[in-house]
Every structure is written in structure tokens, then in C-alpha cells.
mmCIF file of C-alpha atoms and ligand atoms in Angstrom:
data_model
loop_
_atom_site.group_PDB
_atom_site.id
_atom_site.type_symbol
_atom_site.label_atom_id
_atom_site.label_comp_id
_atom_site.label_asym_id
_atom_site.label_seq_id
_atom_site.Cartn_x
_atom_site.Cartn_y
_atom_site.Cartn_z
ATOM 1 C CA UNK F 1 169.364 6.219 67.002
ATOM 2 C CA UNK F 2 165.778 6.601 65.930
ATOM 3 C CA UNK F 3 163.881 3.745 64.353
ATOM 4 C CA UNK F 4 163.259 5.634 61.109
ATOM 5 C CA UNK F 5 165.043 8.274 59.066
ATOM 6 C CA UNK F 6 162.564 10.198 56.995
ATOM 7 C CA UNK F 7 163.681 12.541 54.228
ATOM 8 C CA UNK F 8 161.804 15.795 54.732
ATOM 9 C CA UNK F 9 161.051 17.492 51.400
ATOM 10 C CA UNK F 10 158.538 20.327 51.687
ATOM 11 C CA UNK F 11 159.322 21.544 48.156
ATOM 12 C CA UNK F 12 157.694 24.887 47.486
ATOM 13 C CA UNK F 13 154.338 26.714 47.457
ATOM 14 C CA UNK F 14 151.759 25.238 49.812
ATOM 15 C CA UNK F 15 154.009 22.175 50.094
ATOM 16 C CA UNK F 16 155.744 24.057 52.889
ATOM 17 C CA UNK F 17 152.463 24.845 54.689
ATOM 18 C CA UNK F 18 151.071 21.331 54.600
ATOM 19 C CA UNK F 19 154.368 19.758 55.643
ATOM 20 C CA UNK F 20 154.286 21.920 58.760
ATOM 21 C CA UNK F 21 150.880 20.397 59.498
ATOM 22 C CA UNK F 22 152.367 16.945 58.940
ATOM 23 C CA UNK F 23 155.086 17.626 61.457
ATOM 24 C CA UNK F 24 152.590 18.707 64.122
ATOM 25 C CA UNK F 25 150.739 15.427 63.711
ATOM 26 C CA UNK F 26 153.871 13.258 63.562
ATOM 27 C CA UNK F 27 155.216 14.862 66.730
ATOM 28 C CA UNK F 28 151.910 14.238 68.480
ATOM 29 C CA UNK F 29 151.993 10.605 67.377
ATOM 30 C CA UNK F 30 155.536 10.364 68.735
ATOM 31 C CA UNK F 31 156.771 8.424 65.763
ATOM 32 C CA UNK F 32 160.307 7.327 66.543
ATOM 33 C CA UNK F 33 161.846 9.135 63.601
ATOM 34 C CA UNK F 34 164.465 11.610 62.585
ATOM 35 C CA UNK F 35 163.391 14.043 59.877
ATOM 36 C CA UNK F 36 166.193 14.913 57.503
ATOM 37 C CA UNK F 37 165.629 18.085 55.469
ATOM 38 C CA UNK F 38 166.324 17.697 51.765
ATOM 39 C CA UNK F 39 166.265 20.332 49.014
ATOM 40 C CA UNK F 40 163.838 19.879 46.159
ATOM 41 C CA UNK F 41 161.712 22.191 44.049
ATOM 42 C CA UNK F 42 161.410 25.275 42.001
ATOM 43 C CA UNK F 43 163.924 27.497 43.820
ATOM 44 C CA UNK F 44 166.696 24.955 43.196
ATOM 45 C CA UNK F 45 165.850 24.932 39.525
ATOM 46 C CA UNK F 46 166.025 28.732 39.354
ATOM 47 C CA UNK F 47 169.181 29.018 41.466
ATOM 48 C CA UNK F 48 171.120 25.883 40.544
ATOM 49 C CA UNK F 49 169.510 24.676 37.352
ATOM 50 C CA UNK F 50 168.456 21.441 39.048
ATOM 51 C CA UNK F 51 165.220 20.999 41.019
ATOM 52 C CA UNK F 52 166.480 17.650 42.353
ATOM 53 C CA UNK F 53 170.101 18.207 43.419
ATOM 54 C CA UNK F 54 172.456 15.257 43.800
ATOM 55 C CA UNK F 55 172.810 15.999 47.545
ATOM 56 C CA UNK F 56 169.091 15.262 47.928
ATOM 57 C CA UNK F 57 169.472 11.945 46.152
ATOM 58 C CA UNK F 58 172.378 11.151 48.505
ATOM 59 C CA UNK F 59 170.212 11.936 51.546
ATOM 60 C CA UNK F 60 167.351 9.832 50.210
ATOM 61 C CA UNK F 61 169.706 6.893 49.865
ATOM 62 C CA UNK F 62 170.317 6.984 53.610
ATOM 63 C CA UNK F 63 166.633 7.206 54.569
ATOM 64 C CA UNK F 64 163.858 4.737 55.312
ATOM 65 C CA UNK F 65 161.456 6.704 53.132
ATOM 66 C CA UNK F 66 160.595 10.265 52.178
ATOM 67 C CA UNK F 67 157.786 12.709 52.766
ATOM 68 C CA UNK F 68 157.194 15.307 50.108
ATOM 69 C CA UNK F 69 155.013 18.440 49.994
ATOM 70 C CA UNK F 70 154.620 19.887 46.515
ATOM 71 C CA UNK F 71 156.585 21.534 43.772
ATOM 72 C CA UNK F 72 155.856 23.978 41.044
ATOM 73 C CA UNK F 73 156.465 22.536 37.619
ATOM 74 C CA UNK F 74 156.240 24.419 34.343
ATOM 75 C CA UNK F 75 156.616 23.527 30.660
ATOM 76 C CA UNK F 76 160.199 23.643 29.454
ATOM 77 C CA UNK F 77 160.217 27.054 27.717
ATOM 78 C CA UNK F 78 158.580 28.877 30.638
ATOM 79 C CA UNK F 79 160.914 27.144 33.073
ATOM 80 C CA UNK F 80 164.001 28.144 31.089
ATOM 81 C CA UNK F 81 163.041 31.815 31.357
ATOM 82 C CA UNK F 82 163.138 31.675 35.160
ATOM 83 C CA UNK F 83 166.694 30.353 35.424
ATOM 84 C CA UNK F 84 169.279 32.579 37.108
ATOM 85 C CA UNK F 85 170.984 34.773 34.457
ATOM 86 C CA UNK F 86 174.289 32.887 34.701
ATOM 87 C CA UNK F 87 172.480 29.595 33.953
ATOM 88 C CA UNK F 88 170.585 30.849 30.909
ATOM 89 C CA UNK F 89 171.505 29.568 27.475
ATOM 90 C CA UNK F 90 173.337 26.506 28.793
ATOM 91 C CA UNK F 91 170.787 24.112 27.375
ATOM 92 C CA UNK F 92 169.360 23.151 30.794
ATOM 93 C CA UNK F 93 165.912 21.554 30.518
ATOM 94 C CA UNK F 94 163.406 21.453 33.346
ATOM 95 C CA UNK F 95 161.815 18.147 34.145
ATOM 96 C CA UNK F 96 159.601 17.387 37.113
ATOM 97 C CA UNK F 97 161.683 16.230 40.103
ATOM 98 C CA UNK F 98 158.886 14.090 41.486
ATOM 99 C CA UNK F 99 158.647 12.207 38.208
ATOM 100 C CA UNK F 100 162.469 11.996 38.395
ATOM 101 C CA UNK F 101 162.377 10.561 41.916
ATOM 102 C CA UNK F 102 159.811 7.980 40.937
ATOM 103 C CA UNK F 103 162.027 6.747 38.112
ATOM 104 C CA UNK F 104 165.344 7.041 39.905
ATOM 105 C CA UNK F 105 164.205 5.005 42.903
ATOM 106 C CA UNK F 106 161.993 2.734 40.809
ATOM 107 C CA UNK F 107 158.907 3.658 42.860
ATOM 108 C CA UNK F 108 156.682 1.805 40.450
ATOM 109 C CA UNK F 109 153.437 1.830 42.406
ATOM 110 C CA UNK F 110 151.545 5.046 42.741
ATOM 111 C CA UNK F 111 148.876 4.243 45.304
ATOM 112 C CA UNK F 112 146.099 6.845 45.359
ATOM 113 C CA UNK F 113 143.162 6.135 47.665
ATOM 114 C CA UNK F 114 140.048 8.288 47.296
ATOM 115 C CA UNK F 115 137.573 7.742 50.076
ATOM 116 C CA UNK F 116 134.479 9.794 50.880
ATOM 117 C CA UNK F 117 134.691 10.564 54.591
ATOM 118 C CA UNK F 118 131.236 10.911 56.158
ATOM 119 C CA UNK F 119 130.211 14.504 56.724
ATOM 120 C CA UNK F 120 132.481 16.016 54.088
ATOM 121 C CA UNK F 121 130.206 18.558 52.378
ATOM 122 C CA UNK F 122 132.314 18.239 49.238
ATOM 123 C CA UNK F 123 131.626 14.539 48.680
ATOM 124 C CA UNK F 124 130.088 13.878 45.307
ATOM 125 C CA UNK F 125 128.473 10.822 46.879
ATOM 126 C CA UNK F 126 128.958 9.366 50.289
ATOM 127 C CA UNK F 127 129.710 5.750 49.479
ATOM 128 C CA UNK F 128 132.805 6.218 47.355
ATOM 129 C CA UNK F 129 135.863 4.187 48.244
ATOM 130 C CA UNK F 130 138.258 4.008 45.322
ATOM 131 C CA UNK F 131 141.924 3.139 45.179
ATOM 132 C CA UNK F 132 143.854 3.978 42.046
ATOM 133 C CA UNK F 133 147.003 2.001 41.259
ATOM 134 C CA UNK F 134 148.884 4.141 38.783
ATOM 135 C CA UNK F 135 152.000 2.747 37.127
ATOM 136 C CA UNK F 136 154.619 5.289 38.076
ATOM 137 C CA UNK F 137 157.786 4.753 36.047
ATOM 138 C CA UNK F 138 156.906 4.165 32.416
ATOM 139 C CA UNK F 139 154.105 4.744 29.902
ATOM 140 C CA UNK F 140 153.757 8.173 28.337
ATOM 141 C CA UNK F 141 155.704 9.719 31.221
ATOM 142 C CA UNK F 142 158.816 7.628 30.567
ATOM 143 C CA UNK F 143 160.552 10.775 29.403
ATOM 144 C CA UNK F 144 161.628 9.179 26.116
ATOM 145 C CA UNK F 145 160.808 12.122 23.905
ATOM 146 C CA UNK F 146 162.167 13.609 20.685
ATOM 147 C CA UNK F 147 162.125 17.028 19.130
ATOM 148 C CA UNK F 148 163.335 17.567 16.507
ATOM 149 C CA UNK F 149 162.828 14.012 15.326
ATOM 150 C CA UNK F 150 166.285 12.705 14.357
ATOM 151 C CA UNK F 151 166.484 11.560 10.741
ATOM 152 C CA UNK F 152 167.944 8.175 11.618
ATOM 153 C CA UNK F 153 165.111 7.507 14.012
ATOM 154 C CA UNK F 154 162.573 8.445 11.386
ATOM 155 C CA UNK F 155 164.170 6.064 8.891
ATOM 156 C CA UNK F 156 164.058 3.178 11.325
ATOM 157 C CA UNK F 157 160.501 3.977 12.390
ATOM 158 C CA UNK F 158 159.346 4.065 8.772
ATOM 159 C CA UNK F 159 161.114 0.808 8.037
ATOM 160 C CA UNK F 160 159.326 -0.995 10.854
ATOM 161 C CA UNK F 161 155.998 0.794 10.671
ATOM 162 C CA UNK F 162 154.670 1.940 7.302
ATOM 163 C CA UNK F 163 152.217 4.281 9.018
ATOM 164 C CA UNK F 164 155.158 6.614 9.542
ATOM 165 C CA UNK F 165 155.174 7.397 5.788
ATOM 166 C CA UNK F 166 152.119 9.595 6.420
ATOM 167 C CA UNK F 167 154.485 12.092 8.030
ATOM 168 C CA UNK F 168 157.143 11.870 5.310
ATOM 169 C CA UNK F 169 156.698 15.476 4.140
ATOM 170 C CA UNK F 170 156.901 16.999 7.612
ATOM 171 C CA UNK F 171 160.359 18.308 8.543
ATOM 172 C CA UNK F 172 161.968 16.879 11.683
ATOM 173 C CA UNK F 173 161.653 20.110 13.634
ATOM 174 C CA UNK F 174 157.919 20.083 13.041
ATOM 175 C CA UNK F 175 157.377 16.683 14.642
ATOM 176 C CA UNK F 176 157.444 15.825 18.349
ATOM 177 C CA UNK F 177 157.369 12.262 19.563
ATOM 178 C CA UNK F 178 156.745 11.037 23.132
ATOM 179 C CA UNK F 179 157.041 7.295 23.470
ATOM 180 C CA UNK F 180 154.532 5.322 25.475
ATOM 181 C CA UNK F 181 156.793 2.584 26.757
ATOM 182 C CA UNK F 182 155.099 -0.326 28.512
ATOM 183 C CA UNK F 183 157.162 -3.281 29.606
ATOM 184 C CA UNK F 184 155.845 -6.676 30.614
ATOM 185 C CA UNK F 185 157.680 -6.317 33.920
ATOM 186 C CA UNK F 186 156.165 -2.874 34.522
ATOM 187 C CA UNK F 187 152.672 -4.090 33.690
ATOM 188 C CA UNK F 188 152.984 -7.254 35.747
ATOM 189 C CA UNK F 189 154.230 -5.663 38.927
ATOM 190 C CA UNK F 190 151.656 -2.853 39.104
ATOM 191 C CA UNK F 191 148.760 -5.164 38.256
ATOM 192 C CA UNK F 192 149.966 -7.686 40.820
ATOM 193 C CA UNK F 193 150.091 -4.952 43.489
ATOM 194 C CA UNK F 194 146.524 -3.946 42.637
ATOM 195 C CA UNK F 195 145.266 -7.514 42.979
ATOM 196 C CA UNK F 196 147.163 -8.084 46.225
ATOM 197 C CA UNK F 197 145.638 -4.918 47.646
ATOM 198 C CA UNK F 198 142.150 -5.993 46.570
ATOM 199 C CA UNK F 199 142.668 -9.334 48.277
ATOM 200 C CA UNK F 200 144.061 -7.789 51.456
ATOM 201 C CA UNK F 201 141.278 -5.236 51.845
ATOM 202 C CA UNK F 202 138.402 -7.339 50.499
ATOM 203 C CA UNK F 203 137.587 -5.573 47.239
ATOM 204 C CA UNK F 204 135.647 -7.924 44.910
ATOM 205 C CA UNK F 205 136.939 -6.443 41.651
ATOM 206 C CA UNK F 206 139.981 -4.916 40.015
ATOM 207 C CA UNK F 207 139.249 -2.642 37.068
ATOM 208 C CA UNK F 208 141.933 -2.347 34.410
ATOM 209 C CA UNK F 209 141.483 0.998 32.670
ATOM 210 C CA UNK F 210 143.226 1.172 29.281
ATOM 211 C CA UNK F 211 142.402 1.628 25.598
ATOM 212 C CA UNK F 212 143.447 -1.575 23.833
ATOM 213 C CA UNK F 213 141.131 -0.983 20.872
ATOM 214 C CA UNK F 214 143.369 1.901 19.764
ATOM 215 C CA UNK F 215 146.635 1.544 21.678
ATOM 216 C CA UNK F 216 146.889 -1.993 20.435
ATOM 217 C CA UNK F 217 150.421 -2.691 21.549
ATOM 218 C CA UNK F 218 150.778 -0.874 24.871
ATOM 219 C CA UNK F 219 147.249 -1.159 26.250
ATOM 220 C CA UNK F 220 147.142 -4.557 24.582
ATOM 221 C CA UNK F 221 150.082 -5.697 26.669
ATOM 222 C CA UNK F 222 148.511 -4.320 29.860
ATOM 223 C CA UNK F 223 145.349 -6.288 29.069
ATOM 224 C CA UNK F 224 147.137 -9.560 28.356
ATOM 225 C CA UNK F 225 149.206 -9.271 31.499
ATOM 226 C CA UNK F 226 146.137 -8.417 33.604
ATOM 227 C CA UNK F 227 144.346 -11.536 32.386
ATOM 228 C CA UNK F 228 147.333 -13.664 33.307
ATOM 229 C CA UNK F 229 147.797 -12.107 36.744
ATOM 230 C CA UNK F 230 144.048 -12.377 37.444
ATOM 231 C CA UNK F 231 144.277 -16.170 37.177
ATOM 232 C CA UNK F 232 146.199 -16.194 40.457
ATOM 233 C CA UNK F 233 143.365 -14.363 42.214
ATOM 234 C CA UNK F 234 140.261 -16.439 41.472
ATOM 235 C CA UNK F 235 138.244 -14.695 44.208
ATOM 236 C CA UNK F 236 138.659 -11.303 42.518
ATOM 237 C CA UNK F 237 136.962 -10.388 39.259
ATOM 238 C CA UNK F 238 138.915 -8.509 36.584
ATOM 239 C CA UNK F 239 136.928 -5.798 34.841
ATOM 240 C CA UNK F 240 138.366 -4.240 31.688
ATOM 241 C CA UNK F 241 137.248 -0.780 30.628
ATOM 242 C CA UNK F 242 138.367 1.929 28.231
ATOM 243 C CA UNK F 243 139.694 5.149 29.705
ATOM 244 C CA UNK F 244 137.161 7.396 27.959
ATOM 245 C CA UNK F 245 134.104 5.400 28.995
ATOM 246 C CA UNK F 246 135.516 4.884 32.470
ATOM 247 C CA UNK F 247 135.581 8.641 33.040
ATOM 248 C CA UNK F 248 131.856 8.724 32.312
ATOM 249 C CA UNK F 249 131.076 5.733 34.491
ATOM 250 C CA UNK F 250 133.082 7.062 37.374
ATOM 251 C CA UNK F 251 130.784 10.057 37.432
ATOM 252 C CA UNK F 252 127.677 7.991 36.844
ATOM 253 C CA UNK F 253 128.286 5.066 39.193
ATOM 254 C CA UNK F 254 131.359 5.788 41.308
ATOM 255 C CA UNK F 255 130.370 3.273 43.954
ATOM 256 C CA UNK F 256 130.594 0.407 41.442
ATOM 257 C CA UNK F 257 134.381 0.680 41.487
ATOM 258 C CA UNK F 258 136.990 -0.247 44.063
ATOM 259 C CA UNK F 259 140.506 -0.965 42.926
ATOM 260 C CA UNK F 260 141.478 0.628 39.610
ATOM 261 C CA UNK F 261 144.768 -0.157 37.901
ATOM 262 C CA UNK F 262 146.185 1.674 34.938
ATOM 263 C CA UNK F 263 149.242 3.056 33.199
ATOM 264 C CA UNK F 264 151.006 6.279 34.124
ATOM 265 C CA UNK F 265 149.157 9.034 32.271
ATOM 266 C CA UNK F 266 145.721 7.453 32.511
ATOM 267 C CA UNK F 267 146.381 7.051 36.236
ATOM 268 C CA UNK F 268 147.294 10.708 36.510
ATOM 269 C CA UNK F 269 143.943 11.580 34.970
ATOM 270 C CA UNK F 270 141.781 8.991 36.750
ATOM 271 C CA UNK F 271 143.250 9.947 40.113
ATOM 272 C CA UNK F 272 142.378 13.635 39.753
ATOM 273 C CA UNK F 273 138.825 12.787 38.757
ATOM 274 C CA UNK F 274 138.539 10.329 41.648
ATOM 275 C CA UNK F 275 139.906 12.958 44.019
ATOM 276 C CA UNK F 276 137.200 15.368 42.957
ATOM 277 C CA UNK F 277 134.560 12.754 43.759
ATOM 278 C CA UNK F 278 135.639 12.818 47.401
ATOM 279 C CA UNK F 279 136.136 16.523 47.910
ATOM 280 C CA UNK F 280 138.951 17.503 45.590
ATOM 281 C CA UNK F 281 142.706 17.460 45.795
ATOM 282 C CA UNK F 282 142.576 18.544 49.434
ATOM 283 C CA UNK F 283 141.631 14.952 50.266
ATOM 284 C CA UNK F 284 143.804 12.940 47.888
ATOM 285 C CA UNK F 285 146.983 11.299 49.092
ATOM 286 C CA UNK F 286 149.589 9.469 47.150
ATOM 287 C CA UNK F 287 152.228 6.859 47.892
ATOM 288 C CA UNK F 288 155.109 6.335 45.464
ATOM 289 C CA UNK F 289 156.179 2.872 46.453
ATOM 290 C CA UNK F 290 159.008 0.631 45.292
ATOM 291 C CA UNK F 291 160.285 -2.674 46.619
ATOM 292 C CA UNK F 292 162.284 -1.143 49.462
ATOM 293 C CA UNK F 293 161.833 2.617 49.335
ATOM 294 C CA UNK F 294 158.883 4.971 49.126
ATOM 295 C CA UNK F 295 158.000 8.652 48.972
ATOM 296 C CA UNK F 296 154.622 9.887 50.206
ATOM 297 C CA UNK F 297 152.951 13.093 49.054
ATOM 298 C CA UNK F 298 149.589 14.778 48.660
ATOM 299 C CA UNK F 299 148.318 14.478 45.073
ATOM 300 C CA UNK F 300 147.843 18.236 44.834
ATOM 301 C CA UNK F 301 150.329 20.691 43.374
ATOM 302 C CA UNK F 302 152.054 23.681 44.914
ATOM 303 C CA UNK F 303 149.297 26.300 44.357
ATOM 304 C CA UNK F 304 151.879 29.135 44.415
ATOM 305 C CA UNK F 305 149.242 31.825 44.883
ATOM 306 C CA UNK F 306 148.376 30.414 48.310
ATOM 307 C CA UNK F 307 151.991 29.833 49.387
ATOM 308 C CA UNK F 308 152.701 30.756 52.978
ATOM 309 C CA UNK F 309 149.094 31.742 53.675
ATOM 310 C CA UNK F 310 148.238 28.573 55.596
ATOM 311 C CA UNK F 311 144.950 28.326 53.736
ATOM 312 C CA UNK F 312 145.485 24.948 52.104
ATOM 313 C CA UNK F 313 143.626 21.916 53.363
ATOM 314 C CA UNK F 314 146.244 19.665 54.989
ATOM 315 C CA UNK F 315 144.028 16.563 54.891
ATOM 316 C CA UNK F 316 145.652 15.202 51.719
ATOM 317 C CA UNK F 317 149.094 15.594 53.283
ATOM 318 C CA UNK F 318 147.962 13.987 56.529
ATOM 319 C CA UNK F 319 146.412 11.087 54.655
ATOM 320 C CA UNK F 320 149.802 10.723 52.940
ATOM 321 C CA UNK F 321 151.345 10.512 56.409
ATOM 322 C CA UNK F 322 148.813 7.786 57.139
ATOM 323 C CA UNK F 323 149.926 5.895 54.022
ATOM 324 C CA UNK F 324 153.517 6.255 55.171
ATOM 325 C CA UNK F 325 152.706 4.896 58.631
ATOM 326 C CA UNK F 326 151.007 1.904 57.042
ATOM 327 C CA UNK F 327 153.999 1.298 54.803
ATOM 328 C CA UNK F 328 156.323 1.478 57.801
ATOM 329 C CA UNK F 329 154.197 -1.166 59.505
ATOM 330 C CA UNK F 330 152.922 1.315 62.127
ATOM 331 C CA UNK F 331 149.371 0.221 61.448
ATOM 332 C CA UNK F 332 147.940 1.247 64.816
ATOM 333 C CA UNK F 333 149.246 4.769 64.419
ATOM 334 C CA UNK F 334 147.962 4.853 60.848
ATOM 335 C CA UNK F 335 144.493 3.840 61.982
ATOM 336 C CA UNK F 336 144.490 6.292 64.873
ATOM 337 C CA UNK F 337 145.431 9.093 62.495
ATOM 338 C CA UNK F 338 142.766 8.206 59.956
ATOM 339 C CA UNK F 339 140.128 7.970 62.682
ATOM 340 C CA UNK F 340 141.122 11.389 64.025
ATOM 341 C CA UNK F 341 140.990 12.908 60.539
ATOM 342 C CA UNK F 342 137.561 11.349 59.949
ATOM 343 C CA UNK F 343 136.276 12.716 63.277
ATOM 344 C CA UNK F 344 137.350 16.265 62.470
ATOM 345 C CA UNK F 345 135.705 16.038 59.056
ATOM 346 C CA UNK F 346 132.499 14.608 60.520
ATOM 347 C CA UNK F 347 132.337 17.193 63.289
ATOM 348 C CA UNK F 348 132.628 19.982 60.729
ATOM 349 C CA UNK F 349 133.827 22.634 63.167
ATOM 350 C CA UNK F 350 137.337 23.108 61.865
ATOM 351 C CA UNK F 351 137.328 23.494 58.108
ATOM 352 C CA UNK F 352 139.602 25.134 55.572
ATOM 353 C CA UNK F 353 138.242 27.472 52.889
ATOM 354 C CA UNK F 354 137.655 24.700 50.311
ATOM 355 C CA UNK F 355 135.111 23.192 52.727
ATOM 356 C CA UNK F 356 133.433 26.537 53.316
ATOM 357 C CA UNK F 357 135.271 27.296 56.561
ATOM 358 C CA UNK F 358 137.939 29.754 57.546
ATOM 359 C CA UNK F 359 140.275 27.609 59.628
ATOM 360 C CA UNK F 360 143.937 27.599 58.793
ATOM 361 C CA UNK F 361 146.084 24.681 57.696
ATOM 362 C CA UNK F 362 147.613 24.431 61.151
ATOM 363 C CA UNK F 363 144.295 24.756 63.001
ATOM 364 C CA UNK F 364 143.115 21.659 61.162
ATOM 365 C CA UNK F 365 146.313 19.853 62.193
ATOM 366 C CA UNK F 366 145.804 20.823 65.839
ATOM 367 C CA UNK F 367 142.144 19.772 65.740
ATOM 368 C CA UNK F 368 143.250 16.353 64.463
ATOM 369 C CA UNK F 369 145.879 16.098 67.173
ATOM 370 C CA UNK F 370 143.188 16.723 69.800
ATOM 371 C CA UNK F 371 141.277 13.693 68.522
ATOM 372 C CA UNK F 372 144.262 11.382 68.590
HETATM 373 C C1 IPM K 401 150.742 14.048 40.067
HETATM 374 C C2 IPM K 401 151.178 15.309 39.385
HETATM 375 C C3 IPM K 401 152.536 15.083 38.738
HETATM 376 C C4 IPM K 401 152.358 13.956 37.740
HETATM 377 C C5 IPM K 401 153.127 16.324 38.088
HETATM 378 C C6 IPM K 401 153.313 17.433 39.094
HETATM 379 C C7 IPM K 401 154.419 16.049 37.382
HETATM 380 O O1 IPM K 401 150.215 15.706 38.453
HETATM 381 O O2 IPM K 401 151.476 13.580 40.952
HETATM 382 O O3 IPM K 401 149.691 13.528 39.728
HETATM 383 O O4 IPM K 401 151.963 14.191 36.611
HETATM 384 O O5 IPM K 401 152.589 12.819 38.108
HETATM 385 MG MG1 MG K 402 148.432 14.580 38.587
#
């Protein structure tokens, strides 16, 4: 028996390429793990009408954690057109399997570190060290959406909120509603994780990024909860900013910020911007973490046009492996891996196309292995 069972989910597109790089590094590290292949991604949507088959969920339930590459996701109408002919017209709706996994396994923390490694020619500035805590299960990505708007729902909404009468004349099939659901529990646990992380790694501030002046109820709740949680961490200062202004300040003074905590969609946005500050999505890793299960992935998508070409920068994937090792408690291995990654970046000899080089995905993995 191995110490760990890791669900192995390459997904599709460059997910497959970067997961191969991950395996090279994990084998070199001699992690005592079994890697259990699990189906997820676009081809299972097209073939079976489900990008996250039940058998994958069953496998995940037997695993310590999961490692995930990338998947193609498309808006619902485009996705429906790509279904196998026998599945067409059955009312199947595509929804992102990674968002599904996050909700199904209650992986409420989306941990997204963005660090400028010295010598990376793509760094916007060299002193950036940001960690985004994105709430991962609720907010605007809760999946509670309506179209057409059912009449009963409209009646109730109008009864409880007179602002709804503004839309009285619009027929139900001309209104779409996506609910931004924030719960006190959801807010509390993600904000607490952000503060605990700041304390553990010595960050002096936690920045709550919301928009309570407009989203009075949902961002308002995040703000109230943050102020309460902050009281338990007197050594850490709580900064409160609005999402729009924060985007500007992140470009202007990125080194002012350390730990950022925010709701699901804002976190999706802030984390892409932060990734770009440290070289782009090729350097951004992501941990979807719950109380006793987690799935690690690069923040980037599947880039289908590069699939199978081994061009993609595997650094994001390998940093996700590093997050996984940390989560497993294999901190020495995690540090060794990060140091090796940093050395290869600093040396600048082996670089993928995004960094101006012509090395392949796997050449980068082998170069990192040599530094281990
Ligand atoms: C991310 C991605 C996903 C998300 C997509 C692929 C559904 O953008 O992990 O940031 O929105 O969460
Ligand atoms: Mg995203």
C-alpha cells in the first residue's frame, strides 16, 4: 500500500501535456503515491453528455486528493452543439466540471499564490508576492440561475423587493437571473483561512476585496464577517477595498498587497490579474481545498490550439504539485520542488515559448528534476 492515493485527472487540451510534466517531477521526488486515472473533461461531455462522470466521483471518494490538468469549457449553446448525435435534444446542459467538483466536495478555499520568481523576464515587478483566497463554492458561481424567470419567482421577488417592479413589463423569457449567494458560514470560513495563512507566513495585512457600497447585502455580509474574524488576529491589519479600485491599485502598487480574500467571481478576476503580474497563467497555481479533501490544478485553461504540442509552460502545474505536497504535509519535498523551479527560472536556459525560449513542456520538467 502506498501512503497516498492521488486521483489523476489530466482533462483535455494542454492539461494532458502539463500533467505528464507533473508525473516526471513526482516520480523524481519519489512521492509514496499511487496515481489513479480518472475521466474528466470535454470528450466525456461530447461522448457521454457528462464531463464529470459518476465513476470519477467514486474514484475521488477513495483518494487522498486529486491532481487536475485543464478542461475546455464553453457556454451552454455552443457546448450543446458538440454533443454526440444520439445525445442531442435531450435537454443536457453543460456546466464546468471543475466548478462542479469544487461544490460537490465542498472545496471552499481556492488558494492562488502569485509570486514573482527572480529572473523571470515576464515579471511585471520583481517584488510581488500575492496570495489570493477565492471563495470557491458560492457567490455568483453558485449555479443558482434562472431563464426564463418563472412567474412565481418573479411574484415573490417583487413582493419582497419593490425594485423588481422596474422589470414588470419584461417577459420571463427575456430576463436571466444569476443569484449571488453568500452565506455567513461561507464568508467566515474563507476569511478565517486567509487570516490563518497570513499569520502562518508572516503577512502583515489581509485585504478584503468586495463592493459593499453597491452589493449591499452580499459584499456587506463579507465585510461584516471580515471585521469580526479580524478581531481574533490582532497582529494582522484588515484592509477593505472595492474590486474596481483594487484592480487599479494592483497594477499601480502590487507590492503593497499580500493576502487577498474575496468572493468567487471577484477571486476569479483578481487571480488572473495577479497571475499576469508574475508572468501570466504559466506561473499561477491553484489549490481547491476543503476540510479533508483537495484538488490541485494550474489556474490556466486547456488552450486547445496547443494541445499535444508540448509547448505549454508546466511551471503553473508544477507549482500546483508543490501546493499539493504542502497540503499532504510533505513540506520538505514541497520546498525542494519550489527551489528547483526557482533555480531553473533564474538560470534562464530552459524556457518555454511564453518566456521567449523554445524548450518543450517536458524539457522544463527534466531541467527541474536535475536541480532537485
Ligand atoms: C478558474 C477558471 C474556472 C473558473 C473556469 C474554467 C470554470 O477560470 O479556475 O479560474 O471560473 O473558476
Ligand atoms: Mg479563472
